Amino acid sequence: MAADLTVKIGNLTLKNPVMPASGCFGYGEEYAPFYDLNKLGAVVVKGTTAKPCLGNPPIRLAETPAGLLNAIGLQNPGVEAAREKIRSLAQTGVTVIVNVAGHSVEDYLKVIEVLEQDEGTAAYEINISCPNVSAGGMAFGTDPRIVESLVKTLRSCTAKPLIIKLSPNVTDIAEIARAAENAGADAVSLINTLLGMAIDTSSRRPLLANITGGLSGPAVKPVALRMVWQVSSAVNIPVIGMGGISNAQDAVEFLLAGADAVAIGAANFVNPTVCIEAVDGIADYLVKNGFSSVTEIIGLAKNTSADKKGGACGCGKK
Amino acid sequence: MPQKRVMQIKEHSLVAPDTWRMVLDGSVSAKPGQFVQVSVSSTYDPLLRRPISVHDDGPDGLALLYRTVGRGTHMLAEKKPGDNLDILGPLGNGFPVPAEQKVILVAGGIGAAPLCYLAKKLGEAGKQVIFLFGAQNATQLYLPKTLIPSLTALEKATDDGSTGHHGLVTELMKKYLENGPLPVYSCGPEGMLRAVVKTAASYNAQAYVSLEARMACGVGACLGCVVELSQKSGKTYQRVCVDGPVFPGEEVFCHGC
Ligand SMILES: Cc1cc2nc3c(=O)[nH]c(=O)nc-3n(C[C@H](O)[C@H](O)[C@H](O)COP(=O)(O)OP(=O)(O)OC[C@H]3O[C@@H](n4cnc5c(N)ncnc54)[C@H](O)[C@@H]3O)c2cc1C
Ligand SMILES: Cc1cc2nc3c(=O)[nH]c(=O)nc-3n(C[C@H](O)[C@H](O)[C@H](O)COP(=O)(O)O)c2cc1C
Ligand code: FES
């Protein structure tokens, strides 16, 4: 018998736990030629801002060992133009999660205000973690007090699920996650990209025009997995895990670590059908291992770890 | 529509110094100026696909012509006939079809790769093709033997004077533009493209240039490959992978500034 793949994020039910990550799938159009997007749990669209945003100058990409640095700088047509794209994607039956970005609280509010007028948006993913914009962005995501007040403000504006996207570029990600939970977030998603850089030895200059960029891809997976483990242990709201997932097995690792759903970013660039292969692969894994639903494996890796965790000193090391 | 396909390598040979020609079994039904994203490794390193132009496409297979410059292209060069290659394509907009009967193609170095396919298709459509080809030296001026007879004119330029005109390929354009503007299609290093656009503009000719950019997705989703364009509406960033790689020359190298 086929396993039950449905998961819940707040009051939203997803038909399976797999979604493409924000910024890696446009507004869905680009990948529609490759498969039926309705087979996905959801589609998370590009970071959307109140006004159109030009983005950073090129060069915006640098390949690194098993990874990719990007400094796109939130290029997007602005919420009014994005609204049309979101509406047409939703009309095909796809569950659309809109990634909301901004430089100020007012920016975030404006985007939500506009999108609240339509049916198309199923949930908001609040990007408080973009490393590639000079003001706001990641700055919002590194101080738990600011996170708490931003989430409280946004909470009062929508009844739709609010997913807070966390930055890995912090000392204690669990603390930020708790702040989001306390302020009424329905879920958290992590990780956004890790701040990095590359230097061109022939020009003797940083390779990216923005100097720094965000690292993603297989290289970040162990870091992301550890953070998902920590955050899912620290909060009671659902966790959407991402960072370096490139196939079904990686996705299963995140579920076992405590993620209720997973997002796939850079791997789409390498394999345009990776998301759909992950959906099928998770289903196979469940059946082969005798599970009847995906929820049975969420956080399962923690079950046996309680007695293993911590040495006599309580410092977490054996 | 782009597709992900696994194609078998039929032929793979060194045709000029550091320059390989690969023929894959099957066609991607590409238009001239389109490209494919080639996966050079089945591991995560290097992670990204490499964009390579369609050098020829049709019943005889899909041909690529590429220069080994870094790790990815060197790994590609190690593949053998019989090996499979994971390809995404066809991608990009391709060259616009000219209304005129006569066109000028200006190639710089490995930039000849997509222009060979364009020349072939234009020739088949009964157009007269003037092919101007510049490179550092004579050894880098590879053209498929079957293409040469179909060209109305072929002129070469080398930096070292080892063959053809000793100097810039753009200096060869003038002779063909003096009697009236003809559309110019070009691919090559940025400095050359800039000169091509400037020369064409001085004869009121429309130039189209095929650009390169670092790419991730190749399908328009990541916004990583943008080029700055100056259009009527002002400055924009456009994606080389779907809005290009072919752009009107004046939008890329705006003359007024
Ligand atoms: C639309 C398009 C068509 C192209 N067609 C051809 C062709 O027909 N023949 C050919 O020889 N080359 C072509 N190129 C250039 C080719 O993509 C690069 O030479 C190749 O990606 C270099 O990879 P590497 O691993 O050897 O070099 P590395 O320098 O090790 O690559 C590092 C990273 O930078 C990227 N990169 C480096 N140089 C370029 C470049 N010039 N353009 C784009 N990305 C680059 C690589 O893809 C990789 O992600 C084309 C590029 C584009 C954008
Ligand atoms: C090109 C690119 C663009 C991105 N744009 C956004 C964005 O607009 N908003 C956002 O929250 N995250 C963005 N991200 C981060 C991804 O959503 C994801 O968190 C990160 O890439 C880690 O996942 P991965 O390793 O599977 O790529 C972007 C990532 C990449 C590679
Ligand atoms: S390479 Fe992703 S948008 Fe062009």
mmCIF file of C-alpha atoms in Angstrom, chain A:
data_model
loop_
_atom_site.group_PDB
_atom_site.id
_atom_site.type_symbol
_atom_site.label_atom_id
_atom_site.label_comp_id
_atom_site.label_asym_id
_atom_site.label_seq_id
_atom_site.Cartn_x
_atom_site.Cartn_y
_atom_site.Cartn_z
ATOM 1 C CA MET A 1 0.000 0.000 0.000
ATOM 2 C CA ALA A 2 1.165 3.535 -0.745
ATOM 3 C CA ALA A 3 2.268 5.559 2.263
ATOM 4 C CA ASP A 4 0.437 8.711 3.344
ATOM 5 C CA LEU A 5 2.658 11.649 2.406
ATOM 6 C CA THR A 6 0.515 14.487 3.729
ATOM 7 C CA VAL A 7 1.977 16.896 6.272
ATOM 8 C CA LYS A 8 0.575 19.932 8.050
ATOM 9 C CA ILE A 9 2.126 23.382 8.271
ATOM 10 C CA GLY A 10 -0.168 25.361 10.580
ATOM 11 C CA ASN A 11 -3.685 25.000 9.190
ATOM 12 C CA LEU A 12 -2.309 24.170 5.753
ATOM 13 C CA THR A 13 -2.219 20.555 4.575
ATOM 14 C CA LEU A 14 0.408 19.696 1.962
ATOM 15 C CA LYS A 15 -0.071 16.611 -0.209
ATOM 16 C CA ASN A 16 3.568 15.751 0.338
ATOM 17 C CA PRO A 17 6.490 17.269 2.237
ATOM 18 C CA VAL A 18 8.549 18.438 -0.768
ATOM 19 C CA MET A 19 8.721 21.978 -2.149
ATOM 20 C CA PRO A 20 11.228 23.887 -4.247
ATOM 21 C CA ALA A 21 13.000 26.561 -2.183
ATOM 22 C CA SER A 22 12.506 30.270 -2.687
ATOM 23 C CA GLY A 23 14.629 31.915 -5.360
ATOM 24 C CA CYS A 24 15.429 28.612 -7.012
ATOM 25 C CA PHE A 25 12.194 28.087 -8.914
ATOM 26 C CA GLY A 26 11.106 31.564 -10.040
ATOM 27 C CA TYR A 27 7.304 31.705 -9.999
ATOM 28 C CA GLY A 28 7.091 28.145 -11.221
ATOM 29 C CA GLU A 29 6.847 28.944 -14.953
ATOM 30 C CA GLU A 30 10.402 27.934 -15.736
ATOM 31 C CA TYR A 31 10.013 24.385 -14.426
ATOM 32 C CA ALA A 32 6.462 23.770 -15.665
ATOM 33 C CA PRO A 33 7.820 22.285 -18.946
ATOM 34 C CA PHE A 34 9.582 19.545 -16.971
ATOM 35 C CA TYR A 35 6.697 18.108 -14.932
ATOM 36 C CA ASP A 36 3.256 18.749 -13.490
ATOM 37 C CA LEU A 37 3.882 21.218 -10.640
ATOM 38 C CA ASN A 38 0.760 19.861 -8.960
ATOM 39 C CA LYS A 39 2.792 16.861 -7.894
ATOM 40 C CA LEU A 40 4.703 19.091 -5.463
ATOM 41 C CA GLY A 41 3.696 19.654 -1.857
ATOM 42 C CA ALA A 42 3.928 23.381 -2.551
ATOM 43 C CA VAL A 43 5.922 25.888 -4.574
ATOM 44 C CA VAL A 44 7.793 28.610 -2.696
ATOM 45 C CA VAL A 45 8.146 31.553 -5.050
ATOM 46 C CA LYS A 46 10.945 34.105 -5.332
ATOM 47 C CA GLY A 47 11.461 36.678 -2.559
ATOM 48 C CA THR A 48 8.859 39.345 -3.260
ATOM 49 C CA THR A 49 9.199 42.966 -2.167
ATOM 50 C CA ALA A 50 6.770 45.897 -1.978
ATOM 51 C CA LYS A 51 8.393 47.711 -4.907
ATOM 52 C CA PRO A 52 10.177 46.263 -7.955
ATOM 53 C CA CYS A 53 13.758 45.457 -7.115
ATOM 54 C CA LEU A 54 16.585 45.553 -9.683
ATOM 55 C CA GLY A 55 18.889 43.262 -7.730
ATOM 56 C CA ASN A 56 22.668 43.277 -7.572
ATOM 57 C CA PRO A 57 24.931 43.917 -10.555
ATOM 58 C CA PRO A 58 26.639 40.883 -12.125
ATOM 59 C CA ILE A 59 28.672 38.758 -11.464
ATOM 60 C CA ARG A 60 26.040 37.167 -9.228
ATOM 61 C CA LEU A 61 27.134 33.518 -9.163
ATOM 62 C CA ALA A 62 30.272 31.659 -8.192
ATOM 63 C CA GLU A 63 30.611 27.917 -8.214
ATOM 64 C CA THR A 64 32.459 26.512 -5.183
ATOM 65 C CA PRO A 65 33.369 22.924 -4.237
ATOM 66 C CA ALA A 66 30.025 21.061 -4.135
ATOM 67 C CA GLY A 67 28.304 24.393 -3.726
ATOM 68 C CA LEU A 68 27.235 27.686 -5.165
ATOM 69 C CA LEU A 69 27.563 31.270 -3.962
ATOM 70 C CA ASN A 70 24.815 33.624 -5.066
ATOM 71 C CA ALA A 71 24.268 37.331 -4.671
ATOM 72 C CA ILE A 72 21.070 37.945 -6.612
ATOM 73 C CA GLY A 73 19.962 40.760 -4.331
ATOM 74 C CA LEU A 74 16.252 39.949 -4.398
ATOM 75 C CA GLN A 75 15.626 40.919 -8.026
ATOM 76 C CA ASN A 76 11.847 40.721 -8.410
ATOM 77 C CA PRO A 77 9.072 42.627 -10.199
ATOM 78 C CA GLY A 78 7.477 43.885 -6.968
ATOM 79 C CA VAL A 79 4.304 42.621 -5.325
ATOM 80 C CA GLU A 80 1.864 44.171 -7.827
ATOM 81 C CA ALA A 81 3.439 42.364 -10.799
ATOM 82 C CA ALA A 82 4.200 39.231 -8.785
ATOM 83 C CA ARG A 83 0.543 39.066 -7.804
ATOM 84 C CA GLU A 84 -0.418 38.130 -11.363
ATOM 85 C CA LYS A 85 2.184 35.390 -11.481
ATOM 86 C CA ILE A 86 1.115 34.057 -8.085
ATOM 87 C CA ARG A 87 -2.527 34.084 -9.133
ATOM 88 C CA SER A 88 -1.887 32.174 -12.359
ATOM 89 C CA LEU A 89 0.299 29.619 -10.593
ATOM 90 C CA ALA A 90 -2.377 29.097 -7.930
ATOM 91 C CA GLN A 91 -5.051 28.733 -10.614
ATOM 92 C CA THR A 92 -3.319 25.590 -11.846
ATOM 93 C CA GLY A 93 -4.029 24.061 -8.460
ATOM 94 C CA VAL A 94 -0.546 24.475 -6.988
ATOM 95 C CA THR A 95 -0.201 25.385 -3.308
ATOM 96 C CA VAL A 96 1.728 28.651 -3.448
ATOM 97 C CA ILE A 97 3.868 29.868 -0.579
ATOM 98 C CA VAL A 98 5.056 33.434 -1.095
ATOM 99 C CA ASN A 99 8.488 34.385 0.178
ATOM 100 C CA VAL A 100 8.175 37.944 1.501
ATOM 101 C CA ALA A 101 11.223 40.179 1.734
ATOM 102 C CA GLY A 102 11.779 43.768 2.719
ATOM 103 C CA HIS A 103 14.000 46.458 4.104
ATOM 104 C CA SER A 104 11.570 47.644 6.770
ATOM 105 C CA VAL A 105 8.539 46.415 8.696
ATOM 106 C CA GLU A 106 6.370 48.551 6.387
ATOM 107 C CA ASP A 107 7.781 46.729 3.339
ATOM 108 C CA TYR A 108 6.765 43.334 4.708
ATOM 109 C CA LEU A 109 3.334 44.689 5.664
ATOM 110 C CA LYS A 110 2.747 46.145 2.209
ATOM 111 C CA VAL A 111 3.436 42.829 0.475
ATOM 112 C CA ILE A 112 1.097 40.936 2.771
ATOM 113 C CA GLU A 113 -1.597 43.613 2.492
ATOM 114 C CA VAL A 114 -1.622 43.343 -1.291
ATOM 115 C CA LEU A 115 -1.585 39.541 -1.352
ATOM 116 C CA GLU A 116 -4.339 39.275 1.268
ATOM 117 C CA GLN A 117 -6.713 40.664 -1.378
ATOM 118 C CA ASP A 118 -6.293 37.479 -3.454
ATOM 119 C CA GLU A 119 -7.005 33.830 -2.811
ATOM 120 C CA GLY A 120 -3.797 32.660 -4.487
ATOM 121 C CA THR A 121 -1.401 32.705 -1.544
ATOM 122 C CA ALA A 122 -1.605 29.656 0.728
ATOM 123 C CA ALA A 123 1.055 30.791 3.216
ATOM 124 C CA TYR A 124 3.751 33.401 3.700
ATOM 125 C CA GLU A 125 7.394 32.605 4.197
ATOM 126 C CA ILE A 126 8.937 35.663 5.833
ATOM 127 C CA ASN A 127 12.491 36.106 4.645
ATOM 128 C CA ILE A 128 14.338 37.655 7.573
ATOM 129 C CA SER A 129 17.531 36.047 6.459
ATOM 130 C CA CYS A 130 18.621 37.243 3.035
ATOM 131 C CA PRO A 131 22.365 37.865 3.183
ATOM 132 C CA ASN A 132 22.435 39.778 -0.101
ATOM 133 C CA VAL A 133 20.682 43.041 0.648
ATOM 134 C CA SER A 134 22.449 45.897 2.367
ATOM 135 C CA ALA A 135 19.715 47.039 4.741
ATOM 136 C CA GLY A 136 17.134 44.806 6.390
ATOM 137 C CA GLY A 137 17.143 41.244 5.155
ATOM 138 C CA MET A 138 19.467 39.295 7.357
ATOM 139 C CA ALA A 139 19.668 42.119 9.909
ATOM 140 C CA PHE A 140 16.051 41.324 10.826
ATOM 141 C CA GLY A 141 16.869 37.729 11.424
ATOM 142 C CA THR A 142 19.789 38.003 13.794
ATOM 143 C CA ASP A 143 18.184 39.715 16.804
ATOM 144 C CA PRO A 144 15.480 37.743 18.652
ATOM 145 C CA ARG A 145 13.759 40.904 19.902
ATOM 146 C CA ILE A 146 13.411 42.311 16.393
ATOM 147 C CA VAL A 147 12.173 38.924 15.138
ATOM 148 C CA GLU A 148 9.570 38.803 17.879
ATOM 149 C CA SER A 149 8.210 42.284 17.196
ATOM 150 C CA LEU A 150 8.190 41.805 13.397
ATOM 151 C CA VAL A 151 6.338 38.507 13.664
ATOM 152 C CA LYS A 152 3.817 39.997 16.132
ATOM 153 C CA THR A 153 3.083 42.838 13.714
ATOM 154 C CA LEU A 154 2.665 40.512 10.737
ATOM 155 C CA ARG A 155 0.587 38.074 12.794
ATOM 156 C CA SER A 156 -2.061 40.727 13.294
ATOM 157 C CA CYS A 157 -2.399 41.167 9.516
ATOM 158 C CA THR A 158 -3.102 37.648 8.329
ATOM 159 C CA ALA A 159 -4.746 34.430 9.362
ATOM 160 C CA LYS A 160 -2.750 32.488 6.778
ATOM 161 C CA PRO A 161 0.206 30.431 7.974
ATOM 162 C CA LEU A 162 3.291 32.514 8.714
ATOM 163 C CA ILE A 163 6.538 30.650 8.159
ATOM 164 C CA ILE A 164 9.630 32.460 9.408
ATOM 165 C CA LYS A 165 12.733 31.744 7.354
ATOM 166 C CA LEU A 166 15.789 31.687 9.559
ATOM 167 C CA SER A 167 19.351 32.686 8.866
ATOM 168 C CA PRO A 168 22.163 30.288 9.719
ATOM 169 C CA ASN A 169 24.449 33.289 10.180
ATOM 170 C CA VAL A 170 23.702 33.592 13.901
ATOM 171 C CA THR A 171 25.223 32.302 17.118
ATOM 172 C CA ASP A 172 22.109 30.529 18.375
ATOM 173 C CA ILE A 173 19.514 29.718 15.738
ATOM 174 C CA ALA A 174 17.254 27.976 18.264
ATOM 175 C CA GLU A 175 16.868 31.235 20.181
ATOM 176 C CA ILE A 176 15.640 33.020 17.040
ATOM 177 C CA ALA A 177 13.263 30.148 16.305
ATOM 178 C CA ARG A 178 11.803 30.390 19.823
ATOM 179 C CA ALA A 179 11.319 34.143 19.396
ATOM 180 C CA ALA A 180 9.345 33.478 16.199
ATOM 181 C CA GLU A 181 7.258 30.806 17.922
ATOM 182 C CA ASN A 182 6.511 33.074 20.905
ATOM 183 C CA ALA A 183 5.316 35.810 18.570
ATOM 184 C CA GLY A 184 2.804 33.508 16.902
ATOM 185 C CA ALA A 185 4.600 32.047 13.894
ATOM 186 C CA ASP A 186 3.023 28.873 12.512
ATOM 187 C CA ALA A 187 6.305 27.372 11.350
ATOM 188 C CA VAL A 188 9.958 28.104 10.770
ATOM 189 C CA SER A 189 12.022 27.252 7.703
ATOM 190 C CA LEU A 190 15.781 26.881 7.607
ATOM 191 C CA ILE A 191 18.435 27.341 6.479
ATOM 192 C CA ASN A 192 18.847 30.321 4.236
ATOM 193 C CA THR A 193 22.304 30.597 2.683
ATOM 194 C CA LEU A 194 25.558 30.814 4.627
ATOM 195 C CA LEU A 195 27.501 34.014 4.094
ATOM 196 C CA GLY A 196 30.650 33.411 2.055
ATOM 197 C CA MET A 197 32.872 34.801 -0.673
ATOM 198 C CA ALA A 198 35.207 33.903 -3.532
ATOM 199 C CA ILE A 199 38.230 35.727 -4.928
ATOM 200 C CA ASP A 200 39.399 35.801 -8.533
ATOM 201 C CA THR A 201 43.171 35.363 -8.483
ATOM 202 C CA SER A 202 43.659 36.810 -11.956
ATOM 203 C CA SER A 203 41.863 40.092 -11.305
ATOM 204 C CA ARG A 204 42.801 39.921 -7.609
ATOM 205 C CA ARG A 205 39.268 41.081 -6.765
ATOM 206 C CA PRO A 206 36.254 39.413 -5.166
ATOM 207 C CA LEU A 207 34.504 37.351 -7.846
ATOM 208 C CA LEU A 208 31.009 38.538 -6.929
ATOM 209 C CA ALA A 209 30.125 42.176 -7.592
ATOM 210 C CA ASN A 210 28.419 42.206 -4.191
ATOM 211 C CA ILE A 211 31.728 40.962 -2.643
ATOM 212 C CA THR A 212 29.909 38.438 -0.413
ATOM 213 C CA GLY A 213 27.259 35.917 -1.366
ATOM 214 C CA GLY A 214 25.160 33.147 0.111
ATOM 215 C CA LEU A 215 26.447 29.583 -0.009
ATOM 216 C CA SER A 216 24.059 26.728 -0.767
ATOM 217 C CA GLY A 217 24.163 23.272 -2.297
ATOM 218 C CA PRO A 218 25.529 19.922 -1.044
ATOM 219 C CA ALA A 219 28.421 21.663 0.749
ATOM 220 C CA VAL A 220 26.073 23.156 3.380
ATOM 221 C CA LYS A 221 24.022 20.031 4.092
ATOM 222 C CA PRO A 222 25.711 18.916 7.333
ATOM 223 C CA VAL A 223 25.374 22.414 8.790
ATOM 224 C CA ALA A 224 21.731 22.665 7.741
ATOM 225 C CA LEU A 225 20.916 19.227 9.118
ATOM 226 C CA ARG A 226 22.466 20.078 12.492
ATOM 227 C CA MET A 227 20.463 23.321 12.664
ATOM 228 C CA VAL A 228 17.203 21.562 11.765
ATOM 229 C CA TRP A 229 17.895 19.072 14.535
ATOM 230 C CA GLN A 230 18.525 21.862 17.055
ATOM 231 C CA VAL A 231 15.566 24.011 16.044
ATOM 232 C CA SER A 232 13.095 21.138 15.902
ATOM 233 C CA SER A 233 14.167 20.220 19.417
ATOM 234 C CA ALA A 234 13.679 23.800 20.608
ATOM 235 C CA VAL A 235 10.213 24.621 19.228
ATOM 236 C CA ASN A 236 6.823 22.942 18.977
ATOM 237 C CA ILE A 237 5.818 24.443 15.647
ATOM 238 C CA PRO A 238 6.566 22.669 12.341
ATOM 239 C CA VAL A 239 9.996 23.011 10.777
ATOM 240 C CA ILE A 240 10.682 23.143 7.033
ATOM 241 C CA GLY A 241 14.231 21.915 6.504
ATOM 242 C CA MET A 242 16.516 22.802 3.632
ATOM 243 C CA GLY A 243 20.147 23.250 2.704
ATOM 244 C CA GLY A 244 21.939 20.982 0.264
ATOM 245 C CA ILE A 245 19.158 18.481 -0.334
ATOM 246 C CA SER A 246 19.938 16.842 -3.678
ATOM 247 C CA ASN A 247 17.939 13.625 -3.644
ATOM 248 C CA ALA A 248 15.334 11.611 -1.728
ATOM 249 C CA GLN A 249 17.869 10.212 0.711
ATOM 250 C CA ASP A 250 18.991 13.703 1.731
ATOM 251 C CA ALA A 251 15.331 14.651 2.185
ATOM 252 C CA VAL A 252 14.722 11.624 4.398
ATOM 253 C CA GLU A 253 17.712 12.642 6.540
ATOM 254 C CA PHE A 254 16.084 16.031 7.176
ATOM 255 C CA LEU A 255 12.762 14.408 8.057
ATOM 256 C CA LEU A 256 14.512 12.036 10.458
ATOM 257 C CA ALA A 257 16.298 15.042 11.991
ATOM 258 C CA GLY A 258 12.955 16.641 12.799
ATOM 259 C CA ALA A 259 11.826 18.535 9.698
ATOM 260 C CA ASP A 260 8.084 18.287 8.968
ATOM 261 C CA ALA A 261 8.710 19.180 5.326
ATOM 262 C CA VAL A 262 11.696 19.913 3.124
ATOM 263 C CA ALA A 263 12.630 22.471 0.497
ATOM 264 C CA ILE A 264 15.085 21.950 -2.353
ATOM 265 C CA GLY A 265 17.046 24.843 -3.799
ATOM 266 C CA ALA A 266 20.274 24.676 -5.782
ATOM 267 C CA ALA A 267 19.745 21.017 -6.743
ATOM 268 C CA ASN A 268 16.985 22.112 -9.160
ATOM 269 C CA PHE A 269 19.677 23.822 -11.233
ATOM 270 C CA VAL A 270 21.591 20.589 -11.582
ATOM 271 C CA ASN A 271 18.606 18.296 -12.001
ATOM 272 C CA PRO A 272 15.367 20.052 -12.975
ATOM 273 C CA THR A 273 13.275 17.064 -11.891
ATOM 274 C CA VAL A 274 14.908 16.591 -8.478
ATOM 275 C CA CYS A 275 11.834 17.670 -6.473
ATOM 276 C CA ILE A 276 9.580 15.127 -8.093
ATOM 277 C CA GLU A 277 12.211 12.403 -7.764
ATOM 278 C CA ALA A 278 12.423 13.267 -4.055
ATOM 279 C CA VAL A 279 8.636 12.892 -3.630
ATOM 280 C CA ASP A 280 8.740 9.434 -5.224
ATOM 281 C CA GLY A 281 11.895 8.471 -3.353
ATOM 282 C CA ILE A 282 10.438 9.391 0.036
ATOM 283 C CA ALA A 283 7.331 7.321 -0.747
ATOM 284 C CA ASP A 284 9.551 4.353 -1.692
ATOM 285 C CA TYR A 285 11.590 4.703 1.486
ATOM 286 C CA LEU A 286 8.466 4.663 3.633
ATOM 287 C CA VAL A 287 7.031 1.582 1.961
ATOM 288 C CA LYS A 288 10.328 -0.322 1.959
ATOM 289 C CA ASN A 289 10.824 0.358 5.657
ATOM 290 C CA GLY A 290 7.289 -0.457 6.704
ATOM 291 C CA PHE A 291 5.998 3.023 7.519
ATOM 292 C CA SER A 292 2.444 3.926 6.599
ATOM 293 C CA SER A 293 2.851 7.696 6.779
ATOM 294 C CA VAL A 294 5.612 10.245 6.486
ATOM 295 C CA THR A 295 4.730 11.732 9.876
ATOM 296 C CA GLU A 296 5.987 8.517 11.476
ATOM 297 C CA ILE A 297 9.571 9.304 10.532
ATOM 298 C CA ILE A 298 9.628 12.992 11.463
ATOM 299 C CA GLY A 299 12.281 13.406 14.146
ATOM 300 C CA LEU A 300 12.719 9.653 14.414
ATOM 301 C CA ALA A 301 16.503 9.975 14.596
ATOM 302 C CA LYS A 302 16.038 11.624 17.978
ATOM 303 C CA ASN A 303 14.283 8.679 19.604
ATOM 304 C CA THR A 304 17.372 6.731 20.402
ATOM 305 C CA SER A 305 19.593 9.715 20.897
ATOM 306 C CA ALA A 306 18.194 10.801 24.274
ATOM 307 C CA ASP A 307 20.279 8.262 26.165
ATOM 308 C CA LYS A 308 23.311 8.840 23.981
ATOM 309 C CA LYS A 309 23.288 12.598 24.294
ATOM 310 C CA GLY A 310 25.630 14.407 26.627
ATOM 311 C CA GLY A 311 28.545 13.213 28.659
ATOM 312 C CA ALA A 312 28.915 13.386 32.414
ATOM 313 C CA CYS A 313 29.811 17.047 32.092
ATOM 314 C CA GLY A 314 26.505 17.778 30.388
ATOM 315 C CA CYS A 315 28.350 19.694 27.714
ATOM 316 C CA GLY A 316 26.915 17.652 24.875
ATOM 317 C CA LYS A 317 30.238 15.981 24.108
ATOM 318 C CA LYS A 318 30.946 12.387 24.867
#
